[in-house]
Amino acid sequence: MRPHCLLAVPAGIVLALAVPVTATPAAAATSVEVTFDRVSQATALGDRFTVRARIANLGTATTEPLMADLNVTSVTTAVYVDLEDWSADRTHELPPLEPGASTTLSFDLQPVNVGRFNVYVVVLPNGASSPGTGPLAVSPAVHVTVAGRTTLSAGGALPVAIAVPVLLGVALAVTRIRLRRTG
């Protein structure tokens, strides 16, 4: 490498470090906050539960219309999550929120997988000028633990449970009658 090139590299690094970095509007902090009514949920496979998300405008200006989208993610790679199986009502469109205003959304879920999952909501601007662009507000996760369900198949058990004692009673009665006649 030539000597004058060696000086160019450190000078470029120093120049890059000296230039102030400013946030772009898309990366600006959002004034919308999303919180849940709980931090965890234990349930069993197939049971239904509801989580409530509170969307609040903490800013000083009215928001654009908003869209809140529910998401479920497995905390392990062993389970594939198909969100459509967990919830039929995953997306809500919201009107603009005034400063200090909030709204609460309910999401009904029914787990179809056993394991550990994170449920969260992402809120994004949904204005006519730029739908789906702008800063996102992401809730903290609700940690969901789904236990398996052990079920016993009762199919055909009731007839057997009734027939066996009846047949034993009839056999006992017939045996007593024969013993009395022969005795």
Coordinates of C-alpha atoms in Angstrom, one line a residue:
M1 CA 0.0 0.0 0.0
R2 CA 1.3 3.5 -0.8
P3 CA 2.0 5.8 2.1
H4 CA -0.5 8.5 1.1
C5 CA -3.3 5.8 1.1
L6 CA -2.5 4.9 4.7
L7 CA -3.3 8.5 5.8
A8 CA -6.6 8.6 3.9
V9 CA -8.1 5.6 5.8
P10 CA -7.7 7.1 9.3
A11 CA -8.8 10.6 8.0
G12 CA -12.0 9.0 6.6
I13 CA -12.8 7.3 9.9
V14 CA -12.2 10.5 11.8
L15 CA -14.4 12.4 9.4
A16 CA -17.2 9.8 9.6
L17 CA -17.1 9.9 13.4
A18 CA -17.2 13.8 13.4
V19 CA -20.3 14.1 11.3
P20 CA -23.4 14.3 13.5
V21 CA -26.1 11.6 13.0
T22 CA -29.7 12.7 12.8
A23 CA -32.7 10.5 12.9
T24 CA -34.9 10.3 9.9
P25 CA -38.6 10.9 10.3
A26 CA -39.3 7.1 9.9
A27 CA -37.0 6.4 12.7
A28 CA -38.3 9.1 15.0
A29 CA -39.7 8.0 18.3
T30 CA -43.4 7.3 18.2
S31 CA -45.9 8.9 20.6
V32 CA -48.1 5.8 20.6
E33 CA -47.6 3.3 23.4
V34 CA -49.0 -0.3 23.5
T35 CA -49.5 -2.2 26.7
F36 CA -51.2 -5.5 27.7
D37 CA -53.4 -6.3 30.6
R38 CA -51.0 -9.1 31.7
V39 CA -47.4 -10.3 31.2
S40 CA -48.1 -14.0 31.1
Q41 CA -50.8 -16.6 30.5
A42 CA -50.9 -20.3 31.2
T43 CA -53.4 -22.3 29.3
A44 CA -54.1 -25.7 27.8
L45 CA -54.2 -26.8 24.2
G46 CA -57.6 -25.7 22.7
D47 CA -58.7 -23.5 25.6
R48 CA -59.7 -20.0 24.8
F49 CA -58.4 -16.8 26.4
T50 CA -58.6 -13.1 25.7
V51 CA -55.8 -10.5 26.0
R52 CA -56.5 -6.8 26.1
A53 CA -54.2 -4.3 24.5
R54 CA -54.3 -0.6 25.5
I55 CA -53.2 1.8 22.8
A56 CA -52.4 5.3 24.1
N57 CA -51.3 8.6 22.5
L58 CA -48.6 10.0 24.8
G59 CA -47.8 12.8 22.4
T60 CA -49.0 16.3 22.0
A61 CA -50.5 15.9 18.5
T62 CA -53.4 13.8 17.2
T63 CA -52.2 10.6 15.6
E64 CA -53.1 9.5 12.1
P65 CA -55.6 6.6 11.8
L66 CA -53.9 3.6 13.2
M67 CA -53.8 -0.2 12.5
A68 CA -53.2 -2.7 15.3
D69 CA -52.0 -6.1 14.3
L70 CA -51.8 -9.2 16.6
N71 CA -48.8 -11.5 16.3
V72 CA -47.9 -14.9 17.9
T73 CA -44.3 -16.2 17.8
S74 CA -43.0 -19.5 19.2
V75 CA -40.0 -19.0 21.5
T76 CA -38.5 -22.2 20.0
T77 CA -37.8 -23.2 16.4
A78 CA -39.5 -26.5 17.0
V79 CA -43.1 -25.1 16.6
Y80 CA -44.5 -23.5 13.5
V81 CA -47.2 -20.9 14.3
D82 CA -50.0 -20.3 11.9
L83 CA -51.7 -17.2 13.3
E84 CA -54.9 -17.8 11.4
D85 CA -55.4 -21.0 13.5
W86 CA -54.9 -19.0 16.8
S87 CA -57.2 -16.1 16.2
A88 CA -59.8 -15.1 13.6
D89 CA -59.7 -11.4 14.5
R90 CA -56.1 -10.2 14.3
T91 CA -56.2 -6.7 12.8
H92 CA -58.1 -3.7 14.0
E93 CA -58.3 -0.3 12.3
L94 CA -58.4 2.6 14.7
P95 CA -59.5 6.2 14.3
P96 CA -57.0 9.0 15.1
L97 CA -56.2 9.3 18.8
E98 CA -56.3 12.8 20.4
P99 CA -53.3 13.7 22.7
G100 CA -53.7 11.8 26.0
A101 CA -56.5 9.5 24.6
S102 CA -56.4 5.8 24.6
T103 CA -58.4 2.8 23.4
T104 CA -58.5 -0.8 24.4
L105 CA -58.7 -3.7 22.0
S106 CA -59.6 -7.3 22.9
F107 CA -58.0 -10.2 21.1
D108 CA -59.5 -13.7 21.5
L109 CA -57.0 -16.6 21.1
Q110 CA -57.2 -20.3 21.0
P111 CA -53.9 -22.1 21.1
V112 CA -53.5 -25.0 18.6
N113 CA -49.8 -25.8 19.5
V114 CA -48.2 -26.9 22.7
G115 CA -45.2 -24.9 23.9
R116 CA -44.1 -21.5 24.8
F117 CA -45.1 -18.4 22.8
N118 CA -45.0 -14.6 22.8
V119 CA -48.1 -12.7 21.9
Y120 CA -47.6 -9.1 20.9
V121 CA -49.3 -6.2 19.0
V122 CA -47.7 -3.9 16.5
V123 CA -49.4 -0.5 15.9
L124 CA -48.6 1.5 12.8
P125 CA -49.9 4.6 11.1
N126 CA -52.7 3.9 8.6
G127 CA -53.3 7.3 7.1
A128 CA -54.4 7.8 3.5
S129 CA -51.2 9.7 2.6
S130 CA -48.8 6.9 3.7
P131 CA -50.6 3.8 4.9
G132 CA -48.3 1.4 6.8
T133 CA -45.3 3.7 6.9
G134 CA -43.9 5.6 9.8
P135 CA -42.8 4.6 13.2
L136 CA -44.1 1.4 14.7
A137 CA -45.2 0.9 18.3
V138 CA -44.7 -2.6 19.6
S139 CA -46.1 -3.9 22.8
P140 CA -44.2 -5.9 25.3
A141 CA -44.9 -9.6 24.9
V142 CA -47.4 -11.7 26.8
H143 CA -45.6 -14.9 27.5
V144 CA -48.0 -17.8 26.9
T145 CA -47.3 -21.3 28.1
V146 CA -49.6 -23.9 26.4
A147 CA -49.8 -27.3 28.1
G148 CA -50.9 -30.5 26.3
R149 CA -54.2 -32.1 27.1
T150 CA -54.4 -35.7 28.1
T151 CA -57.8 -37.1 27.1
L152 CA -59.3 -40.5 27.7
S153 CA -61.5 -41.8 25.1
A154 CA -64.8 -42.7 26.7
G155 CA -66.2 -44.1 23.4
G156 CA -67.8 -47.5 24.1
A157 CA -67.0 -47.4 27.9
L158 CA -70.5 -46.8 29.1
P159 CA -72.1 -49.9 27.6
V160 CA -69.3 -52.0 29.0
A161 CA -69.6 -50.4 32.4
I162 CA -73.3 -51.2 32.5
A163 CA -73.3 -54.6 30.8
V164 CA -70.5 -56.3 32.8
P165 CA -72.2 -55.9 36.2
V166 CA -75.6 -56.9 34.8
L167 CA -74.2 -60.0 33.2
L168 CA -72.3 -60.9 36.4
G169 CA -75.5 -60.4 38.4
V170 CA -77.5 -62.6 36.0
A171 CA -74.8 -65.3 36.1
L172 CA -74.8 -65.2 39.9
A173 CA -78.6 -65.5 40.0
V174 CA -78.7 -68.4 37.6
T175 CA -76.0 -70.2 39.6
R176 CA -77.9 -69.8 42.9
I177 CA -81.2 -71.0 41.3
R178 CA -79.4 -74.2 40.0
L179 CA -77.7 -74.8 43.3
R180 CA -81.1 -74.6 45.2
R181 CA -82.8 -77.0 42.7
T182 CA -80.0 -79.6 42.9
G183 CA -79.5 -79.2 46.6

